[in-house]
PDB file of C-alpha atoms in Angstrom:
ATOM      1  CA  MET A   1     -87.350-161.153 -45.016  1.00 43.00           C
ATOM      2  CA  ILE A   2     -89.516-158.377 -46.426  1.00 41.00           C
ATOM      3  CA  PRO A   3     -93.189-158.544 -45.343  1.00 43.00           C
ATOM      4  CA  SER A   4     -95.623-159.412 -48.081  1.00 43.00           C
ATOM      5  CA  LEU A   5     -96.740-156.633 -50.377  1.00 40.00           C
ATOM      6  CA  TRP A   6    -100.351-157.477 -49.617  1.00 40.00           C
ATOM      7  CA  LEU A   7     -99.937-157.069 -45.871  1.00 40.00           C
ATOM      8  CA  GLY A   8     -97.861-153.930 -46.286  1.00 41.00           C
ATOM      9  CA  ILE A   9    -100.504-152.265 -48.426  1.00 36.00           C
ATOM     10  CA  VAL A  10    -103.322-153.147 -46.050  1.00 37.00           C
ATOM     11  CA  LEU A  11    -101.464-151.977 -42.983  1.00 38.00           C
ATOM     12  CA  SER A  12    -100.310-148.801 -44.733  1.00 38.00           C
ATOM     13  CA  VAL A  13    -103.807-147.888 -45.859  1.00 36.00           C
ATOM     14  CA  GLY A  14    -105.242-148.570 -42.423  1.00 38.00           C
ATOM     15  CA  LEU A  15    -102.580-146.508 -40.666  1.00 36.00           C
ATOM     16  CA  ASN A  16    -102.580-143.546 -43.010  1.00 37.00           C
ATOM     17  CA  GLY A  17    -106.352-143.451 -42.937  1.00 40.00           C
ATOM     18  CA  ASN A  18    -106.473-142.906 -39.175  1.00 44.00           C
ATOM     19  CA  PRO A  19    -107.460-139.245 -38.570  1.00 42.00           C
ATOM     20  CA  ALA A  20    -105.911-139.316 -35.102  1.00 44.00           C
ATOM     21  CA  ILE A  21    -102.489-140.061 -36.612  1.00 38.00           C
ATOM     22  CA  ARG A  22    -102.732-137.056 -38.886  1.00 43.00           C
ATOM     23  CA  ARG A  23    -103.574-134.830 -35.920  1.00 50.00           C
ATOM     24  CA  PHE A  24    -101.078-136.078 -33.365  1.00 50.00           C
ATOM     25  CA  PRO A  25     -97.402-136.542 -34.313  1.00 49.00           C
ATOM     26  CA  ASP A  26     -96.607-138.887 -31.422  1.00 48.00           C
ATOM     27  CA  LEU A  27     -98.887-141.576 -32.836  1.00 47.00           C
ATOM     28  CA  VAL A  28     -96.630-144.330 -34.092  1.00 43.00           C
ATOM     29  CA  ALA A  29     -97.255-147.958 -34.873  1.00 42.00           C
ATOM     30  CA  SER A  30     -95.362-150.689 -33.082  1.00 41.00           C
ATOM     31  CA  SER A  31     -92.232-152.108 -34.653  1.00 40.00           C
ATOM     32  CA  PRO A  32     -92.944-154.742 -37.310  1.00 39.00           C
ATOM     33  CA  VAL A  33     -92.853-158.291 -36.091  1.00 41.00           C
ATOM     34  CA  SER A  34     -89.869-160.210 -37.371  1.00 43.00           C
ATOM     35  CA  ALA A  35     -90.417-162.456 -40.360  1.00 40.00           C
ATOM     36  CA  ALA A  36     -89.419-165.402 -38.200  1.00 44.00           C
ATOM     37  CA  THR A  37     -92.739-165.134 -36.372  1.00 48.00           C
ATOM     38  CA  ALA A  38     -94.797-164.948 -39.562  1.00 46.00           C
ATOM     39  CA  ARG A  39     -96.309-168.021 -41.098  1.00 44.00           C
ATOM     40  CA  PRO A  40     -97.913-168.889 -44.447  1.00 40.00           C
ATOM     41  CA  SER A  41    -101.607-168.212 -44.923  1.00 37.00           C
ATOM     42  CA  ALA A  42    -103.663-171.329 -45.563  1.00 40.00           C
ATOM     43  CA  MET A  43    -106.142-169.232 -47.515  1.00 36.00           C
ATOM     44  CA  LEU A  44    -103.587-167.288 -49.545  1.00 34.00           C
ATOM     45  CA  PRO A  45    -100.785-169.715 -50.469  1.00 38.00           C
ATOM     46  CA  GLY A  46     -97.403-168.053 -50.557  1.00 39.00           C
ATOM     47  CA  VAL A  47     -98.573-165.008 -48.595  1.00 36.00           C
ATOM     48  CA  GLU A  48     -97.166-164.630 -45.113  1.00 39.00           C
ATOM     49  CA  ILE A  49     -99.396-163.264 -42.390  1.00 39.00           C
ATOM     50  CA  LEU A  50     -98.716-162.545 -38.754  1.00 45.00           C
ATOM     51  CA  PRO A  51    -100.255-164.460 -35.845  1.00 54.00           C
ATOM     52  CA  GLY A  52    -103.708-163.062 -35.202  1.00 57.00           C
ATOM     53  CA  LEU A  53    -104.404-162.200 -38.860  1.00 50.00           C
ATOM     54  CA  ARG A  54    -105.833-165.608 -39.531  1.00 49.00           C
ATOM     55  CA  ASP A  55    -108.594-164.735 -42.017  1.00 48.00           C
ATOM     56  CA  THR A  56    -108.559-162.931 -45.336  1.00 47.00           C
ATOM     57  CA  ASP A  57    -111.608-160.931 -44.241  1.00 52.00           C
ATOM     58  CA  HIS A  58    -109.918-159.655 -41.047  1.00 54.00           C
ATOM     59  CA  PHE A  59    -109.588-156.145 -42.460  1.00 61.00           C
ATOM     60  CA  GLU A  60    -113.079-156.199 -43.960  1.00 72.00           C
ATOM     61  CA  ILE A  61    -114.935-156.639 -40.663  1.00 80.00           C
ATOM     62  CA  ALA A  62    -116.677-153.397 -39.721  1.00 86.00           C
ATOM     63  CA  LYS A  63    -114.973-151.535 -36.897  1.00 89.00           C
ATOM     64  CA  VAL A  64    -118.152-149.935 -35.530  1.00 92.00           C
ATOM     65  CA  PRO A  65    -121.221-151.610 -34.007  1.00 93.00           C
ATOM     66  CA  PRO A  66    -123.793-152.838 -36.524  1.00 91.00           C
ATOM     67  CA  PRO A  67    -127.108-151.010 -37.053  1.00 89.00           C
ATOM     68  CA  SER A  68    -128.858-153.926 -35.344  1.00 88.00           C
ATOM     69  CA  VAL A  69    -126.900-153.442 -32.116  1.00 92.00           C
ATOM     70  CA  LYS A  70    -128.725-154.244 -28.872  1.00 92.00           C
ATOM     71  CA  ALA A  71    -128.701-152.293 -25.633  1.00 94.00           C
ATOM     72  CA  SER A  72    -126.385-154.734 -23.871  1.00 95.00           C
ATOM     73  CA  TYR A  73    -124.206-157.775 -24.475  1.00 95.00           C
ATOM     74  CA  SER A  74    -122.375-160.266 -22.317  1.00 95.00           C
ATOM     75  CA  THR A  75    -121.640-162.663 -25.181  1.00 94.00           C
ATOM     76  CA  VAL A  76    -122.302-162.943 -28.915  1.00 94.00           C
ATOM     77  CA  HIS A  77    -123.942-166.156 -30.113  1.00 89.00           C
ATOM     78  CA  MET A  78    -122.237-167.353 -33.275  1.00 86.00           C
ATOM     79  CA  THR A  79    -120.819-170.430 -34.962  1.00 80.00           C
ATOM     80  CA  GLN A  80    -117.295-169.286 -35.768  1.00 86.00           C
ATOM     81  CA  PRO A  81    -114.374-169.167 -33.263  1.00 89.00           C
ATOM     82  CA  TYR A  82    -114.149-165.389 -32.941  1.00 91.00           C
ATOM     83  CA  VAL A  83    -113.581-163.812 -29.518  1.00 94.00           C
ATOM     84  CA  ALA A  84    -112.911-160.342 -28.135  1.00 96.00           C
ATOM     85  CA  ILE A  85    -110.464-159.627 -25.341  1.00 97.00           C
ATOM     86  CA  THR A  86    -111.055-156.422 -23.408  1.00 98.00           C
ATOM     87  CA  PHE A  87    -108.920-154.474 -20.958  1.00 97.00           C
ATOM     88  CA  ASP A  88    -110.435-152.214 -18.293  1.00 97.00           C
ATOM     89  CA  ASP A  89    -109.420-149.280 -16.104  1.00 95.00           C
ATOM     90  CA  GLY A  90    -106.399-147.936 -18.023  1.00 95.00           C
ATOM     91  CA  PRO A  91    -104.438-146.457 -19.521  1.00 97.00           C
ATOM     92  CA  HIS A  92    -101.675-147.398 -17.085  1.00 97.00           C
ATOM     93  CA  ALA A  93     -98.236-145.801 -17.269  1.00 97.00           C
ATOM     94  CA  THR A  94     -96.203-149.018 -17.541  1.00 97.00           C
ATOM     95  CA  ASN A  95     -98.597-151.952 -17.890  1.00 96.00           C
ATOM     96  CA  THR A  96    -100.490-150.684 -20.915  1.00 97.00           C
ATOM     97  CA  PRO A  97     -97.400-150.066 -23.090  1.00 97.00           C
ATOM     98  CA  ARG A  98     -96.084-153.526 -22.171  1.00 97.00           C
ATOM     99  CA  LEU A  99     -99.442-155.042 -23.068  1.00 97.00           C
ATOM    100  CA  LEU A 100     -99.461-153.206 -26.396  1.00 97.00           C
ATOM    101  CA  ASP A 101     -96.084-154.737 -27.219  1.00 96.00           C
ATOM    102  CA  ILE A 102     -97.465-158.221 -26.470  1.00 96.00           C
ATOM    103  CA  LEU A 103    -100.517-157.642 -28.649  1.00 96.00           C
ATOM    104  CA  ALA A 104     -98.423-156.186 -31.479  1.00 93.00           C
ATOM    105  CA  GLU A 105     -96.138-159.224 -31.521  1.00 93.00           C
ATOM    106  CA  ARG A 106     -99.210-161.345 -32.289  1.00 91.00           C
ATOM    107  CA  ASN A 107    -101.045-158.737 -34.344  1.00 89.00           C
ATOM    108  CA  ILE A 108    -104.049-159.097 -32.045  1.00 94.00           C
ATOM    109  CA  LYS A 109    -106.565-156.270 -31.799  1.00 95.00           C
ATOM    110  CA  ALA A 110    -108.252-155.697 -28.445  1.00 97.00           C
ATOM    111  CA  THR A 111    -110.793-153.331 -26.925  1.00 98.00           C
ATOM    112  CA  PHE A 112    -109.765-150.970 -24.127  1.00 98.00           C
ATOM    113  CA  PHE A 113    -112.434-149.581 -21.798  1.00 98.00           C
ATOM    114  CA  VAL A 114    -110.695-146.507 -20.457  1.00 98.00           C
ATOM    115  CA  VAL A 115    -111.238-144.374 -17.370  1.00 97.00           C
ATOM    116  CA  GLY A 116    -111.398-140.676 -18.146  1.00 97.00           C
ATOM    117  CA  LYS A 117    -109.074-139.591 -15.356  1.00 97.00           C
ATOM    118  CA  ASN A 118    -106.385-141.912 -16.690  1.00 97.00           C
ATOM    119  CA  VAL A 119    -106.915-140.674 -20.242  1.00 98.00           C
ATOM    120  CA  ARG A 120    -106.279-137.165 -18.995  1.00 97.00           C
ATOM    121  CA  GLU A 121    -103.073-138.315 -17.285  1.00 97.00           C
ATOM    122  CA  TYR A 122    -101.729-140.505 -20.113  1.00 97.00           C
ATOM    123  CA  PRO A 123    -103.044-139.125 -23.428  1.00 97.00           C
ATOM    124  CA  ALA A 124    -100.020-140.360 -25.402  1.00 97.00           C
ATOM    125  CA  ILE A 125    -100.706-143.956 -24.356  1.00 97.00           C
ATOM    126  CA  LEU A 126    -104.318-143.586 -25.468  1.00 97.00           C
ATOM    127  CA  ARG A 127    -103.108-142.325 -28.822  1.00 97.00           C
ATOM    128  CA  ARG A 128    -100.819-145.312 -29.174  1.00 97.00           C
ATOM    129  CA  ILE A 129    -103.741-147.671 -28.430  1.00 97.00           C
ATOM    130  CA  ILE A 130    -105.728-146.099 -31.245  1.00 96.00           C
ATOM    131  CA  ALA A 131    -102.787-145.887 -33.645  1.00 94.00           C
ATOM    132  CA  GLU A 132    -102.179-149.609 -33.340  1.00 93.00           C
ATOM    133  CA  GLY A 133    -105.715-150.460 -34.385  1.00 92.00           C
ATOM    134  CA  HIS A 134    -107.387-151.231 -31.065  1.00 95.00           C
ATOM    135  CA  GLU A 135    -110.880-150.151 -30.090  1.00 97.00           C
ATOM    136  CA  VAL A 136    -111.582-147.784 -27.196  1.00 98.00           C
ATOM    137  CA  GLY A 137    -114.737-147.736 -25.085  1.00 98.00           C
ATOM    138  CA  ASN A 138    -116.079-145.549 -22.289  1.00 98.00           C
ATOM    139  CA  HIS A 139    -115.525-146.814 -18.732  1.00 98.00           C
ATOM    140  CA  THR A 140    -116.645-143.579 -17.013  1.00 98.00           C
ATOM    141  CA  TRP A 141    -114.606-140.734 -15.613  1.00 97.00           C
ATOM    142  CA  SER A 142    -113.957-141.901 -12.051  1.00 96.00           C
ATOM    143  CA  HIS A 143    -114.951-145.602 -12.066  1.00 95.00           C
ATOM    144  CA  MET A 144    -118.081-145.160  -9.989  1.00 95.00           C
ATOM    145  CA  ALA A 145    -120.936-147.658  -9.832  1.00 95.00           C
ATOM    146  CA  LEU A 146    -123.419-146.113 -12.268  1.00 97.00           C
ATOM    147  CA  SER A 147    -126.400-148.006 -10.839  1.00 96.00           C
ATOM    148  CA  THR A 148    -126.077-146.004  -7.610  1.00 96.00           C
ATOM    149  CA  LEU A 149    -125.866-142.578  -9.242  1.00 96.00           C
ATOM    150  CA  THR A 150    -128.488-140.050 -10.254  1.00 97.00           C
ATOM    151  CA  PRO A 151    -129.174-139.665 -13.997  1.00 97.00           C
ATOM    152  CA  ASP A 152    -127.273-136.390 -14.213  1.00 97.00           C
ATOM    153  CA  LYS A 153    -124.235-137.924 -12.535  1.00 97.00           C
ATOM    154  CA  VAL A 154    -124.336-140.882 -14.939  1.00 98.00           C
ATOM    155  CA  ARG A 155    -124.388-138.459 -17.859  1.00 98.00           C
ATOM    156  CA  GLN A 156    -121.465-136.523 -16.420  1.00 98.00           C
ATOM    157  CA  GLU A 157    -119.358-139.647 -15.883  1.00 98.00           C
ATOM    158  CA  LEU A 158    -119.873-140.656 -19.502  1.00 98.00           C
ATOM    159  CA  SER A 159    -119.648-137.264 -21.175  1.00 98.00           C
ATOM    160  CA  LYS A 160    -116.435-136.207 -19.421  1.00 98.00           C
ATOM    161  CA  THR A 161    -114.689-139.368 -20.592  1.00 98.00           C
ATOM    162  CA  HIS A 162    -116.154-139.035 -24.084  1.00 97.00           C
ATOM    163  CA  ASP A 163    -114.802-135.492 -24.310  1.00 97.00           C
ATOM    164  CA  ALA A 164    -111.401-136.446 -22.883  1.00 97.00           C
ATOM    165  CA  VAL A 165    -110.881-139.181 -25.482  1.00 97.00           C
ATOM    166  CA  LEU A 166    -112.101-136.940 -28.284  1.00 97.00           C
ATOM    167  CA  GLN A 167    -109.740-134.166 -27.196  1.00 96.00           C
ATOM    168  CA  ALA A 168    -106.747-136.456 -26.690  1.00 97.00           C
ATOM    169  CA  ALA A 169    -107.029-138.440 -29.920  1.00 97.00           C
ATOM    170  CA  GLY A 170    -109.915-137.228 -32.044  1.00 96.00           C
ATOM    171  CA  TYR A 171    -111.564-140.591 -31.460  1.00 96.00           C
ATOM    172  CA  GLN A 172    -115.318-141.183 -31.233  1.00 96.00           C
ATOM    173  CA  MET A 173    -116.164-143.974 -28.780  1.00 97.00           C
ATOM    174  CA  ARG A 174    -119.140-146.188 -29.596  1.00 97.00           C
ATOM    175  CA  LEU A 175    -119.202-148.639 -26.670  1.00 98.00           C
ATOM    176  CA  MET A 176    -119.264-148.472 -22.890  1.00 98.00           C
ATOM    177  CA  ARG A 177    -118.742-150.818 -19.966  1.00 98.00           C
ATOM    178  CA  PRO A 178    -120.220-150.058 -16.533  1.00 97.00           C
ATOM    179  CA  PRO A 179    -117.627-150.273 -13.742  1.00 95.00           C
ATOM    180  CA  TYR A 180    -118.087-153.392 -11.594  1.00 93.00           C
ATOM    181  CA  GLY A 181    -120.773-154.501 -14.059  1.00 93.00           C
ATOM    182  CA  ALA A 182    -123.117-152.367 -11.948  1.00 94.00           C
ATOM    183  CA  THR A 183    -125.951-151.323 -14.226  1.00 94.00           C
ATOM    184  CA  ASN A 184    -129.736-151.272 -14.456  1.00 94.00           C
ATOM    185  CA  LEU A 185    -132.403-150.423 -16.988  1.00 94.00           C
ATOM    186  CA  ARG A 186    -132.186-146.707 -16.286  1.00 95.00           C
ATOM    187  CA  VAL A 187    -128.420-146.646 -16.839  1.00 96.00           C
ATOM    188  CA  LYS A 188    -128.721-148.716 -20.009  1.00 95.00           C
ATOM    189  CA  GLN A 189    -131.376-146.358 -21.325  1.00 95.00           C
ATOM    190  CA  ILE A 190    -129.131-143.327 -20.820  1.00 96.00           C
ATOM    191  CA  CYS A 191    -126.179-145.092 -22.430  1.00 97.00           C
ATOM    192  CA  PHE A 192    -128.108-146.499 -25.366  1.00 96.00           C
ATOM    193  CA  GLN A 193    -130.609-143.769 -26.174  1.00 95.00           C
ATOM    194  CA  GLU A 194    -128.625-140.641 -25.291  1.00 96.00           C
ATOM    195  CA  PHE A 195    -125.015-141.670 -25.968  1.00 96.00           C
ATOM    196  CA  HIS A 196    -125.715-144.476 -28.482  1.00 95.00           C
ATOM    197  CA  TYR A 197    -123.510-146.805 -26.427  1.00 96.00           C
ATOM    198  CA  PRO A 198    -124.405-150.488 -26.130  1.00 96.00           C
ATOM    199  CA  SER A 199    -123.362-151.704 -22.676  1.00 97.00           C
ATOM    200  CA  ILE A 200    -120.691-154.382 -22.942  1.00 97.00           C
ATOM    201  CA  ILE A 201    -120.519-156.752 -19.986  1.00 96.00           C
ATOM    202  CA  TRP A 202    -118.516-159.987 -20.297  1.00 96.00           C
ATOM    203  CA  THR A 203    -118.536-163.733 -20.745  1.00 96.00           C
ATOM    204  CA  VAL A 204    -115.246-164.653 -19.054  1.00 96.00           C
ATOM    205  CA  ASP A 205    -114.095-163.039 -15.805  1.00 94.00           C
ATOM    206  CA  PRO A 206    -110.840-164.522 -14.452  1.00 94.00           C
ATOM    207  CA  LEU A 207    -111.105-162.349 -11.315  1.00 91.00           C
ATOM    208  CA  ASP A 208    -107.689-160.898 -12.058  1.00 91.00           C
ATOM    209  CA  TRP A 209    -108.545-157.913  -9.853  1.00 86.00           C
ATOM    210  CA  LYS A 210    -108.047-160.315  -6.926  1.00 84.00           C
ATOM    211  CA  GLN A 211    -104.494-160.812  -8.259  1.00 81.00           C
ATOM    212  CA  PRO A 212    -104.435-164.612  -7.916  1.00 82.00           C
ATOM    213  CA  GLY A 213    -101.276-164.886 -10.010  1.00 88.00           C
ATOM    214  CA  SER A 214    -100.637-164.955 -13.739  1.00 91.00           C
ATOM    215  CA  ALA A 215    -100.943-168.745 -14.075  1.00 93.00           C
ATOM    216  CA  ILE A 216    -104.410-168.768 -12.484  1.00 94.00           C
ATOM    217  CA  VAL A 217    -105.548-165.844 -14.639  1.00 94.00           C
ATOM    218  CA  ALA A 218    -104.423-167.633 -17.804  1.00 94.00           C
ATOM    219  CA  GLN A 219    -106.049-170.899 -16.710  1.00 94.00           C
ATOM    220  CA  HIS A 220    -109.413-169.259 -16.023  1.00 95.00           C
ATOM    221  CA  ILE A 221    -109.445-167.390 -19.334  1.00 95.00           C
ATOM    222  CA  VAL A 222    -108.575-170.436 -21.415  1.00 96.00           C
ATOM    223  CA  ALA A 223    -111.099-172.622 -19.583  1.00 95.00           C
ATOM    224  CA  GLY A 224    -113.955-170.141 -19.981  1.00 95.00           C
ATOM    225  CA  THR A 225    -113.462-168.996 -23.553  1.00 96.00           C
ATOM    226  CA  HIS A 226    -115.798-170.144 -26.321  1.00 95.00           C
ATOM    227  CA  SER A 227    -116.935-168.792 -29.681  1.00 93.00           C
ATOM    228  CA  GLY A 228    -118.416-165.323 -29.303  1.00 94.00           C
ATOM    229  CA  ALA A 229    -116.928-164.795 -25.838  1.00 96.00           C
ATOM    230  CA  ILE A 230    -116.080-161.365 -24.450  1.00 97.00           C
ATOM    231  CA  ILE A 231    -113.083-161.715 -22.136  1.00 97.00           C
ATOM    232  CA  LEU A 232    -112.633-159.283 -19.238  1.00 96.00           C
ATOM    233  CA  VAL A 233    -109.211-158.429 -17.819  1.00 96.00           C
ATOM    234  CA  HIS A 234    -107.563-155.313 -16.400  1.00 95.00           C
ATOM    235  CA  ASP A 235    -104.407-153.687 -17.733  1.00 95.00           C
ATOM    236  CA  ILE A 236    -103.754-151.973 -14.398  1.00 92.00           C
ATOM    237  CA  HIS A 237    -102.428-155.222 -12.867  1.00 93.00           C
ATOM    238  CA  ALA A 238     -98.898-156.354 -13.724  1.00 94.00           C
ATOM    239  CA  ALA A 239     -99.730-160.024 -13.136  1.00 93.00           C
ATOM    240  CA  THR A 240    -102.487-159.804 -15.728  1.00 95.00           C
ATOM    241  CA  ILE A 241    -100.014-158.556 -18.311  1.00 96.00           C
ATOM    242  CA  ASP A 242     -97.646-161.379 -17.315  1.00 95.00           C
ATOM    243  CA  ALA A 243    -100.454-163.842 -18.080  1.00 95.00           C
ATOM    244  CA  MET A 244    -101.153-162.533 -21.561  1.00 95.00           C
ATOM    245  CA  PRO A 245     -98.438-164.239 -23.674  1.00 95.00           C
ATOM    246  CA  ASP A 246     -99.366-167.766 -22.612  1.00 95.00           C
ATOM    247  CA  THR A 247    -103.081-166.966 -22.629  1.00 96.00           C
ATOM    248  CA  LEU A 248    -103.103-165.490 -26.114  1.00 95.00           C
ATOM    249  CA  ASP A 249    -100.788-168.120 -27.580  1.00 94.00           C
ATOM    250  CA  THR A 250    -102.912-170.933 -26.156  1.00 94.00           C
ATOM    251  CA  LEU A 251    -106.135-169.494 -27.543  1.00 94.00           C
ATOM    252  CA  LEU A 252    -104.521-168.890 -30.929  1.00 93.00           C
ATOM    253  CA  ALA A 253    -103.299-172.481 -30.962  1.00 91.00           C
ATOM    254  CA  GLN A 254    -106.855-173.617 -30.227  1.00 91.00           C
ATOM    255  CA  GLY A 255    -108.018-171.831 -33.363  1.00 89.00           C
ATOM    256  CA  TYR A 256    -109.563-168.674 -31.915  1.00 91.00           C
ATOM    257  CA  HIS A 257    -109.503-165.434 -33.885  1.00 90.00           C
ATOM    258  CA  PHE A 258    -109.218-162.193 -31.922  1.00 93.00           C
ATOM    259  CA  VAL A 259    -111.296-159.200 -33.009  1.00 92.00           C
ATOM    260  CA  THR A 260    -112.510-156.031 -31.320  1.00 95.00           C
ATOM    261  CA  VAL A 261    -115.893-155.932 -29.620  1.00 96.00           C
ATOM    262  CA  SER A 262    -117.480-153.973 -32.478  1.00 95.00           C
ATOM    263  CA  GLN A 263    -116.103-156.481 -34.966  1.00 92.00           C
ATOM    264  CA  LEU A 264    -117.466-159.337 -32.846  1.00 93.00           C
ATOM    265  CA  LEU A 265    -120.915-157.736 -32.887  1.00 94.00           C
ATOM    266  CA  ASN A 266    -120.754-157.502 -36.671  1.00 90.00           C
ATOM    267  CA  LEU A 267    -119.606-161.087 -36.978  1.00 87.00           C
ATOM    268  CA  GLY A 268    -122.532-162.165 -34.828  1.00 86.00           C
ATOM    269  CA  ASP A 269    -124.749-160.966 -37.672  1.00 71.00           C
ATOM    270  CA  LYS A 270    -122.568-162.630 -40.288  1.00 72.00           C
ATOM    271  CA  TYR A 271    -122.216-165.991 -38.514  1.00 68.00           C
ATOM    272  CA  PRO A 272    -125.387-166.476 -36.454  1.00 61.00           C
ATOM    273  CA  VAL A 273    -126.085-169.694 -34.614  1.00 49.00           C
ATOM    274  CA  THR A 274    -127.798-172.116 -36.996  1.00 40.00           C
ATOM    275  CA  SER A 275    -129.892-175.213 -36.475  1.00 27.00           C
ATOM    276  CA  THR A 276    -126.996-177.402 -37.603  1.00 31.00           C
ATOM    277  CA  VAL A 277    -124.695-176.185 -34.824  1.00 28.00           C
ATOM    278  CA  PRO A 278    -125.567-176.854 -31.167  1.00 31.00           C
ATOM    279  CA  MET A 279    -126.226-173.567 -29.419  1.00 32.00           C
ATOM    280  CA  ALA A 280    -124.051-172.851 -26.426  1.00 34.00           C
ATOM    281  CA  ILE A 281    -125.871-172.347 -23.153  1.00 34.00           C
ATOM    282  CA  PRO A 282    -126.617-168.601 -23.047  1.00 37.00           C
ATOM    283  CA  VAL A 283    -124.549-166.752 -20.498  1.00 39.00           C
ATOM    284  CA  PRO A 284    -126.810-164.403 -18.529  1.00 44.00           C
ATOM    285  CA  GLU A 285    -125.635-160.909 -17.816  1.00 47.00           C
ATOM    286  CA  PRO A 286    -123.742-161.466 -14.567  1.00 49.00           C
ATOM    287  CA  GLU A 287    -124.078-159.728 -11.303  1.00 47.00           C
ATOM    288  CA  PRO A 288    -121.016-157.623 -10.517  1.00 49.00           C
ATOM    289  CA  THR A 289    -118.149-159.942  -9.667  1.00 52.00           C
ATOM    290  CA  MET A 290    -116.062-157.190  -8.148  1.00 65.00           C
ATOM    291  CA  PRO A 291    -116.917-155.617  -4.804  1.00 69.00           C
ATOM    292  CA  ILE A 292    -118.090-152.041  -5.070  1.00 77.00           C
ATOM    293  CA  PRO A 293    -116.240-149.775  -2.603  1.00 77.00           C
ATOM    294  CA  ALA A 294    -118.419-147.350  -0.699  1.00 75.00           C
ATOM    295  CA  ALA A 295    -116.660-144.406  -2.327  1.00 76.00           C
ATOM    296  CA  ALA A 296    -117.668-145.724  -5.752  1.00 82.00           C
ATOM    297  CA  THR A 297    -121.394-145.520  -5.020  1.00 79.00           C
ATOM    298  CA  GLY A 298    -123.764-142.634  -4.896  1.00 74.00           C
ATOM    299  CA  ASN A 299    -124.379-143.252  -1.196  1.00 63.00           C
ATOM    300  CA  GLY A 300    -120.815-143.945  -0.141  1.00 48.00           C
ATOM    301  CA  THR A 301    -118.497-141.893   1.951  1.00 41.00           C
ATOM    302  CA  GLY A 302    -116.592-139.427  -0.141  1.00 39.00           C
ATOM    303  CA  ALA A 303    -118.932-139.667  -3.140  1.00 39.00           C
ATOM    304  CA  ASN A 304    -119.475-136.293  -4.746  1.00 36.00           C
ATOM    305  CA  LEU A 305    -122.838-136.129  -6.481  1.00 31.00           C
ATOM    306  CA  ASP A 306    -123.183-133.223  -8.854  1.00 32.00           C
ATOM    307  CA  SER A 307    -126.917-133.741  -9.340  1.00 32.00           C
ATOM    308  CA  THR A 308    -129.634-133.127  -6.806  1.00 31.00           C
ATOM    309  CA  ILE A 309    -132.250-135.180  -8.654  1.00 31.00           C
ATOM    310  CA  PRO A 310    -133.302-137.969  -6.260  1.00 35.00           C
ATOM    311  CA  ASN A 311    -133.625-141.490  -7.585  1.00 35.00           C
ATOM    312  CA  SER A 312    -137.258-141.497  -6.477  1.00 36.00           C
ATOM    313  CA  ALA A 313    -137.993-138.784  -9.046  1.00 33.00           C
ATOM    314  CA  VAL A 314    -136.937-141.006 -11.912  1.00 32.00           C
ATOM    315  CA  ARG A 315    -139.720-142.970 -13.551  1.00 31.00           C
ATOM    316  CA  PRO A 316    -138.704-146.640 -13.504  1.00 33.00           C
ATOM    317  CA  LEU A 317    -138.393-148.399 -16.848  1.00 35.00           C
ATOM    318  CA  MET A 318    -140.536-151.432 -17.507  1.00 34.00           C
ATOM    319  CA  GLY A 319    -138.220-152.701 -20.225  1.00 40.00           C
ATOM    320  CA  LEU A 320    -135.763-151.695 -22.902  1.00 45.00           C
ATOM    321  CA  PRO A 321    -135.721-153.069 -26.462  1.00 42.00           C
ATOM    322  CA  GLY A 322    -132.797-155.349 -27.056  1.00 46.00           C
ATOM    323  CA  ASP A 323    -131.871-155.487 -23.397  1.00 44.00           C
ATOM    324  CA  SER A 324    -131.514-159.250 -23.108  1.00 42.00           C
ATOM    325  CA  ASN A 325    -128.741-161.335 -24.646  1.00 46.00           C
TER     326      ASN A 325
END
């Protein structure tokens, strides 16, 4: 069955309008999902849409953070069942392409927080991520705990990854996630004021880095997800990718709509919590849930600090506008 004209036009315009695709010939979209997996739109009778494209305004949601963006987020308070799923530490040679296939089958858009060293090693995979409509955020160059580094080292970790993504795909990142969730006011100030990156933490952490098995990962994600949630998982673990089909299908069946982090931030402005809807208990920005290896800190064995500015020379911040959830 031929896909609907409406969907074809929207997808065509979105794809052809991607500057990275014009620059890099190996950028290709995933194969179209078979018509058997499509289903009628309740909002547009007679028009078939793919799983994941559940709202007529899906393509109208801004793909960059709103002007009112805050310095950090671990959740977005809103009334509608929108969520963002995020994947850290890639690109990975085999897991990321398999994940992209899973997402494409459901037409779900995700946000990938990439490590600069891996971008340098797998630029074609990064370009595929962007070509298929996903968002990319900065996860530093070498996955070091930014809260333990000097300001110059923090800047280097971010700028090297920013430049690597820009060189590989012509893509301008607008978000960042601190490795291990290890951040502080000084790091947030550098990210927000110098790089214009809001720091994106998370709402749901299934601890997939402990590799508890795909069933446990799926169970934890489904149990912890609520409207406005930011879901953390890692596309460097095969078991995490194994968990994705059941996880995504279950959340779709529960009525959740998947958007990128920037789209979720925009929707938070569009659908704020109102007095007629009980407000969910705010989720505080969590302490790091992953252990920080010594080599990933500024004081650890094998750490290579490129800045000689001591932490004691940095004036501590008393606060940062928009820092709380």
